[in-house]
Tab-separated table of C-alpha atoms in Angstrom:
chain	number	residue	atom	x	y	z
A	1	MET	CA	3.839	-42.821	-10.965
A	2	GLU	CA	2.616	-46.519	-10.459
A	3	ILE	CA	0.581	-47.151	-7.564
A	4	ALA	CA	-1.340	-49.940	-6.018
A	5	ILE	CA	-4.521	-49.339	-4.049
A	6	ILE	CA	-5.596	-52.201	-1.731
A	7	GLY	CA	-9.074	-51.632	-0.469
A	8	LEU	CA	-11.845	-49.847	-2.480
A	9	GLY	CA	-14.175	-48.844	0.078
A	10	ARG	CA	-15.482	-45.388	0.033
A	11	MET	CA	-12.411	-43.686	0.140
A	12	GLY	CA	-10.186	-46.075	-1.527
A	13	MET	CA	-12.220	-46.149	-4.855
A	14	ASN	CA	-12.250	-42.340	-5.051
A	15	ILE	CA	-8.622	-42.074	-4.145
A	16	ALA	CA	-7.824	-44.395	-7.157
A	17	ARG	CA	-10.283	-42.176	-9.200
A	18	ARG	CA	-8.611	-39.134	-8.163
A	19	LEU	CA	-5.165	-40.741	-9.225
A	20	LEU	CA	-6.213	-42.092	-12.454
A	21	ARG	CA	-7.316	-38.466	-13.472
A	22	ASP	CA	-3.829	-37.477	-13.036
A	23	ASP	CA	-2.392	-39.895	-15.331
A	24	HIS	CA	-0.818	-42.089	-12.534
A	25	ARG	CA	-1.054	-45.928	-13.443
A	26	VAL	CA	-2.946	-47.231	-10.765
A	27	PHE	CA	-3.386	-50.969	-9.717
A	28	ALA	CA	-6.452	-51.914	-7.621
A	29	HIS	CA	-7.225	-54.726	-5.282
A	30	ASN	CA	-10.140	-55.660	-3.280
A	31	ARG	CA	-11.652	-58.459	-1.381
A	32	THR	CA	-14.577	-58.448	-3.872
A	33	ALA	CA	-13.934	-58.790	-7.518
A	34	ALA	CA	-16.721	-56.517	-8.328
A	35	LYS	CA	-15.235	-53.508	-7.046
A	36	ILE	CA	-11.832	-53.947	-9.080
A	37	ASP	CA	-13.909	-54.725	-12.282
A	38	ARG	CA	-15.688	-51.171	-11.607
A	39	ILE	CA	-12.300	-49.492	-11.256
A	40	VAL	CA	-10.724	-51.437	-14.297
A	41	ALA	CA	-13.726	-50.190	-16.185
A	42	GLU	CA	-12.217	-46.612	-15.476
A	43	GLY	CA	-8.719	-47.383	-16.663
A	44	ALA	CA	-6.872	-49.141	-13.684
A	45	THR	CA	-5.086	-52.501	-13.795
A	46	GLY	CA	-6.645	-54.951	-11.922
A	47	LEU	CA	-5.052	-56.980	-8.995
A	48	TYR	CA	-7.239	-59.892	-8.780
A	49	ASP	CA	-4.536	-61.788	-7.270
A	50	LEU	CA	-2.186	-60.153	-4.987
A	51	ALA	CA	0.338	-63.018	-6.110
A	52	ASP	CA	0.884	-61.076	-9.375
A	53	LEU	CA	1.965	-57.597	-7.384
A	54	GLY	CA	5.729	-58.369	-7.661
A	55	GLU	CA	5.775	-59.038	-11.412
A	56	SER	CA	3.128	-56.467	-12.540
A	57	MET	CA	4.760	-53.319	-11.039
A	58	ASN	CA	8.000	-51.531	-11.593
A	59	GLN	CA	10.472	-50.765	-8.923
A	60	PRO	CA	10.123	-49.169	-6.413
A	61	ARG	CA	6.741	-50.703	-5.784
A	62	VAL	CA	4.382	-48.136	-3.912
A	63	ILE	CA	1.460	-50.106	-2.001
A	64	TRP	CA	-1.246	-47.778	-0.643
A	65	LEU	CA	-3.399	-49.793	2.026
A	66	MET	CA	-6.717	-48.342	2.419
A	67	LEU	CA	-8.007	-50.727	4.967
A	68	PRO	CA	-9.981	-50.745	8.433
A	69	ALA	CA	-7.733	-50.178	11.413
A	70	GLY	CA	-6.625	-53.325	13.303
A	71	GLY	CA	-5.555	-56.603	12.136
A	72	VAL	CA	-6.676	-56.396	8.854
A	73	VAL	CA	-3.624	-54.096	8.159
A	74	ASP	CA	-1.149	-56.494	9.458
A	75	GLU	CA	-2.949	-59.483	7.254
A	76	TYR	CA	-2.454	-57.430	4.233
A	77	ILE	CA	1.264	-56.498	5.111
A	78	ASP	CA	1.750	-60.089	5.724
A	79	ARG	CA	0.161	-60.892	2.210
A	80	VAL	CA	2.102	-58.417	0.040
A	81	LEU	CA	5.428	-58.558	1.801
A	82	PRO	CA	6.510	-61.646	-0.114
A	83	ARG	CA	5.970	-60.083	-3.379
A	84	LEU	CA	8.119	-56.844	-2.449
A	85	THR	CA	11.973	-56.258	-2.402
A	86	ALA	CA	14.071	-53.706	-0.643
A	87	GLY	CA	13.334	-50.161	-1.200
A	88	ASP	CA	9.745	-50.623	-1.921
A	89	ILE	CA	7.099	-48.484	0.193
A	90	ILE	CA	4.055	-49.487	1.807
A	91	ILE	CA	1.869	-46.896	2.892
A	92	ASP	CA	-0.985	-47.336	5.289
A	93	GLY	CA	-3.753	-44.448	4.674
A	94	GLY	CA	-6.512	-45.880	6.892
A	95	ASN	CA	-7.486	-44.723	10.308
A	96	SER	CA	-4.901	-46.684	11.849
A	97	TYR	CA	-3.534	-45.979	15.846
A	98	TYR	CA	-0.188	-44.438	15.463
A	99	ARG	CA	1.725	-46.633	17.619
A	100	ASP	CA	0.667	-49.658	15.255
A	101	GLY	CA	2.247	-47.502	12.478
A	102	ILE	CA	5.529	-47.016	14.708
A	103	ARG	CA	5.665	-51.083	15.262
A	104	ARG	CA	4.840	-51.625	11.412
A	105	SER	CA	7.476	-49.292	10.228
A	106	ALA	CA	10.181	-51.076	12.857
A	107	MET	CA	9.088	-54.382	11.243
A	108	LEU	CA	9.233	-53.505	7.754
A	109	GLU	CA	12.871	-51.576	8.313
A	110	LYS	CA	14.326	-54.896	8.950
A	111	GLU	CA	13.029	-55.806	5.386
A	112	LYS	CA	14.505	-52.874	4.211
A	113	ILE	CA	10.835	-51.809	3.069
A	114	HIS	CA	9.982	-48.129	4.000
A	115	PHE	CA	6.813	-47.482	5.738
A	116	VAL	CA	4.746	-44.294	5.530
A	117	ASP	CA	1.372	-43.485	7.361
A	118	VAL	CA	-1.024	-41.005	6.040
A	119	GLY	CA	-3.969	-39.697	7.854
A	120	VAL	CA	-6.724	-38.856	5.101
A	121	SER	CA	-9.450	-36.305	5.785
A	122	GLY	CA	-12.114	-35.588	3.115
A	123	GLY	CA	-14.649	-38.324	3.435
A	124	ILE	CA	-16.605	-38.973	0.203
A	125	TRP	CA	-16.217	-35.443	-1.020
A	126	GLY	CA	-12.751	-36.234	-1.746
A	127	LEU	CA	-12.808	-37.041	-5.160
A	128	GLU	CA	-14.554	-33.838	-6.051
A	129	ARG	CA	-12.813	-31.438	-3.403
A	130	GLY	CA	-9.356	-33.253	-2.538
A	131	TYR	CA	-8.072	-34.840	0.434
A	132	CYS	CA	-6.172	-33.352	3.147
A	133	LEU	CA	-2.934	-35.699	3.773
A	134	MET	CA	-1.026	-35.909	6.774
A	135	TYR	CA	1.779	-38.005	6.674
A	136	GLY	CA	4.586	-39.540	8.750
A	137	GLY	CA	7.826	-41.518	7.436
A	138	GLY	CA	11.190	-40.857	6.196
A	139	GLU	CA	11.834	-37.667	4.704
A	140	GLN	CA	13.347	-38.431	1.599
A	141	VAL	CA	11.075	-41.269	0.975
A	142	CYS	CA	7.961	-38.846	1.403
A	143	ARG	CA	9.247	-36.148	-0.931
A	144	GLY	CA	9.601	-38.946	-3.551
A	145	LEU	CA	5.711	-39.710	-2.901
A	146	GLU	CA	4.724	-35.868	-3.457
A	147	PRO	CA	3.446	-36.344	-7.082
A	148	ILE	CA	0.738	-38.758	-5.327
A	149	PHE	CA	0.273	-36.372	-2.696
A	150	ARG	CA	-0.163	-33.323	-5.247
A	151	SER	CA	-2.806	-35.349	-7.167
A	152	LEU	CA	-5.045	-36.407	-4.152
A	153	ALA	CA	-4.919	-32.978	-2.118
A	154	PRO	CA	-6.083	-29.554	-2.848
A	155	GLU	CA	-3.302	-26.627	-3.120
A	156	GLY	CA	-1.611	-26.545	0.205
A	157	GLY	CA	-3.446	-29.864	1.268
A	158	PHE	CA	-0.472	-32.064	2.442
A	159	LEU	CA	1.991	-31.865	5.295
A	160	HIS	CA	4.992	-34.167	6.259
A	161	CYS	CA	4.247	-34.296	9.752
A	162	GLY	CA	7.615	-36.438	11.028
A	163	PRO	CA	8.713	-39.935	11.650
A	164	ALA	CA	6.513	-42.798	11.190
A	165	GLY	CA	3.292	-42.536	12.932
A	166	ALA	CA	3.029	-38.628	13.131
A	167	GLY	CA	0.765	-38.723	10.321
A	168	HIS	CA	-1.870	-40.749	12.149
A	169	PHE	CA	-0.858	-39.214	15.384
A	170	VAL	CA	-1.891	-35.448	13.841
A	171	LYS	CA	-5.221	-37.184	12.298
A	172	MET	CA	-5.889	-38.885	15.423
A	173	VAL	CA	-6.121	-35.240	17.120
A	174	HIS	CA	-7.554	-33.901	14.099
A	175	ASN	CA	-10.806	-36.070	14.391
A	176	GLY	CA	-10.673	-35.294	18.059
A	177	ILE	CA	-11.299	-31.751	17.303
A	178	GLU	CA	-13.899	-33.005	14.954
A	179	TYR	CA	-15.865	-34.849	17.656
A	180	GLY	CA	-15.954	-31.246	19.921
A	181	MET	CA	-16.942	-29.177	16.519
A	182	MET	CA	-19.899	-31.483	15.796
A	183	GLN	CA	-20.927	-31.691	19.508
A	184	ALA	CA	-21.234	-28.151	19.606
A	185	ILE	CA	-23.145	-27.909	16.080
A	186	GLY	CA	-25.468	-30.686	17.611
A	187	GLU	CA	-25.932	-28.785	21.021
A	188	GLY	CA	-26.729	-25.415	19.430
A	189	PHE	CA	-29.331	-26.920	17.040
A	190	ALA	CA	-31.002	-28.892	20.023
A	191	ILE	CA	-31.333	-25.796	21.856
A	192	LEU	CA	-33.034	-23.942	18.873
A	193	GLU	CA	-35.278	-27.426	18.433
A	194	ARG	CA	-36.709	-26.898	21.939
A	195	SER	CA	-37.100	-23.017	21.772
A	196	PRO	CA	-40.076	-20.839	21.399
A	197	TYR	CA	-38.923	-20.092	17.838
A	198	ASN	CA	-38.605	-23.801	16.553
A	199	GLU	CA	-41.584	-23.646	14.352
A	200	SER	CA	-40.659	-20.443	12.661
A	201	LEU	CA	-36.819	-21.525	11.987
A	202	ASP	CA	-35.506	-23.257	8.608
A	203	PHE	CA	-32.804	-24.876	10.105
A	204	SER	CA	-31.207	-25.485	6.552
A	205	ARG	CA	-31.513	-21.865	5.892
A	206	LEU	CA	-29.983	-20.884	9.116
A	207	SER	CA	-27.026	-23.244	8.384
A	208	HIS	CA	-26.616	-21.427	5.240
A	209	LEU	CA	-27.002	-17.893	6.882
A	210	TRP	CA	-24.384	-18.909	9.550
A	211	ASN	CA	-21.850	-19.514	6.885
A	212	GLN	CA	-22.087	-16.181	5.234
A	213	GLY	CA	-19.312	-14.303	7.251
A	214	SER	CA	-20.290	-15.499	10.651
A	215	VAL	CA	-17.261	-16.578	12.849
A	216	ILE	CA	-18.677	-20.179	13.065
A	217	ARG	CA	-18.860	-20.567	9.628
A	218	SER	CA	-17.605	-23.884	8.546
A	219	TRP	CA	-17.821	-26.916	6.017
A	220	LEU	CA	-19.755	-29.032	8.987
A	221	LEU	CA	-22.347	-26.054	8.889
A	222	GLU	CA	-22.369	-26.758	4.935
A	223	LEU	CA	-23.068	-30.246	5.473
A	224	ALA	CA	-25.594	-29.572	8.028
A	225	GLY	CA	-27.746	-27.435	6.125
A	226	GLN	CA	-27.505	-30.242	3.476
A	227	ALA	CA	-29.111	-32.514	5.729
A	228	PHE	CA	-31.744	-30.186	6.780
A	229	ALA	CA	-32.518	-29.334	3.428
A	230	ARG	CA	-33.704	-33.298	3.112
A	231	ASP	CA	-35.147	-33.574	6.234
A	232	GLY	CA	-36.014	-30.444	8.041
A	233	ARG	CA	-35.845	-32.033	11.588
A	234	LEU	CA	-34.054	-35.120	10.669
A	235	GLU	CA	-37.016	-37.446	11.669
A	236	GLU	CA	-35.958	-40.106	9.735
A	237	LEU	CA	-32.814	-40.548	11.885
A	238	SER	CA	-32.259	-42.349	15.218
A	239	GLY	CA	-29.867	-40.230	17.429
A	240	ARG	CA	-27.589	-43.141	17.600
A	241	VAL	CA	-23.982	-41.724	17.018
A	242	ASP	CA	-21.128	-44.137	16.186
A	243	ASP	CA	-17.600	-43.528	16.794
A	244	SER	CA	-14.483	-45.309	14.899
A	245	GLY	CA	-11.703	-45.074	17.595
A	246	GLU	CA	-9.986	-42.013	16.929
A	247	GLY	CA	-11.645	-39.795	19.419
A	248	ARG	CA	-11.100	-42.563	21.935
A	249	TRP	CA	-7.485	-42.617	21.114
A	250	THR	CA	-7.545	-38.746	21.659
A	251	VAL	CA	-8.776	-38.926	24.957
A	252	GLN	CA	-6.435	-41.666	26.001
A	253	GLN	CA	-3.154	-39.446	24.717
A	254	ALA	CA	-4.703	-36.546	26.595
A	255	VAL	CA	-4.668	-38.434	29.699
A	256	GLU	CA	-1.081	-39.911	29.194
A	257	SER	CA	0.284	-36.433	28.400
A	258	GLY	CA	-1.540	-34.727	30.879
A	259	VAL	CA	-3.478	-32.147	28.933
A	260	PRO	CA	-6.952	-31.250	29.676
A	261	ALA	CA	-9.168	-31.785	27.044
A	262	PRO	CA	-12.566	-31.645	28.404
A	263	VAL	CA	-14.698	-30.851	25.471
A	264	ILE	CA	-13.237	-33.866	23.171
A	265	ALA	CA	-13.665	-36.342	26.309
A	266	LEU	CA	-17.307	-35.227	26.880
A	267	SER	CA	-18.165	-35.357	23.142
A	268	LEU	CA	-16.663	-38.809	23.126
A	269	PHE	CA	-19.001	-40.044	26.181
A	270	ASN	CA	-22.122	-38.190	24.635
A	271	ARG	CA	-21.575	-40.803	21.581
A	272	PHE	CA	-21.657	-43.480	24.192
A	273	GLN	CA	-24.604	-42.143	25.748
A	274	SER	CA	-26.382	-41.680	22.346
A	275	ARG	CA	-26.698	-45.383	22.164
A	276	GLN	CA	-29.016	-45.298	24.760
A	277	GLU	CA	-31.245	-42.512	23.966
A	278	ASN	CA	-32.531	-40.510	21.019
A	279	ASP	CA	-32.742	-36.604	21.043
A	280	PHE	CA	-32.544	-33.917	18.443
A	281	GLY	CA	-28.640	-32.974	19.213
A	282	ASN	CA	-27.620	-36.483	18.511
A	283	ARG	CA	-29.534	-36.907	15.497
A	284	VAL	CA	-27.532	-33.813	14.037
A	285	LEU	CA	-24.165	-35.648	14.856
A	286	ALA	CA	-25.743	-38.801	13.129
A	287	ALA	CA	-26.569	-36.584	9.947
A	288	LEU	CA	-23.085	-35.102	9.991
A	289	ARG	CA	-21.143	-38.107	10.084
A	290	ARG	CA	-23.429	-39.412	7.088
A	291	GLU	CA	-22.797	-36.268	5.378
A	292	PHE	CA	-19.166	-35.975	5.305
A	293	GLY	CA	-17.912	-39.453	5.322
A	294	GLY	CA	-20.814	-41.493	4.173
A	295	HIS	CA	-21.188	-43.464	7.599
A	296	PRO	CA	-24.085	-45.550	8.082
A	297	VAL	CA	-26.795	-44.178	10.152
A	298	THR	CA	-29.677	-45.820	12.324
A	299	LEU	CA	-33.086	-44.977	10.777
A	300	ARG	CA	-35.745	-44.372	13.904
A	301	ASP	CA	-38.691	-46.971	14.179
A	302	ARG	CA	-41.655	-45.277	13.319
A	303	SER	CA	-43.662	-47.561	14.931
A	304	GLN	CA	-42.538	-46.095	18.095
A	305	ASN	CA	-43.359	-42.517	19.582
A	306	ASP	CA	-39.894	-41.808	20.686
A	307	ARG	CA	-39.802	-38.152	20.038
A	308	PRO	CA	-38.029	-36.277	22.672
């Protein structure tokens, strides 16, 4: 299939690469031309000027936006819309708020443009292992996009979740669960780090051990083991843990729905607290975010003796 990828960040670039591997024709656009040059060298067609989008692609055009949540998505929809015609498809693959997806779908429907919201999980490992895809939109439109989803996902790794907004809603809750799981891992290792057995424990080997048949085995533990292998007590990191919005939206939804979600809520509040202090559990969380998503971390100031 033909598809245009707009936004060649950590995930957008690898999505383009994975599609190229399966012989899709990929058009690529980015704010900086250097990233377009990079993917063109790997087989994509460069869209250096979005004005060329309409004439370059066959109908129905498929435009995948891989952009930060918020106004920038609306900005690019406004920029590409004049180049599109009835029946074309805009996909929002970023971590957008699901209600924005519902609004965008209604707006584009008036222009006879289809809208699909895709929650994408897999982080910087998606190129190698595939992405888990949760998507919302018209069922027939989404079915027509399945060749793209099959190329991006591992076996059984994509699901139509409902009408517009459903994909990002499910991804929002997925990330809320992720917050709670990471918090538990961080707290567990913090207890170990302050225990009488701290000096005798190799946290990398322990992470590996817990992935051998244990009931808590997980990819997050695998990533923790990799982080500990590089820095046994994560001394290079500050315990600051950022959040990118989905946890807040999940807690907000829990309040609106009257659903008790204390683990997710407390894990979110702990991230707020982490910006004021530095402890081992929070360093584990920061390391995990770097491992799975390539998120930036804050390094410790070695001139200060702030070890808890």
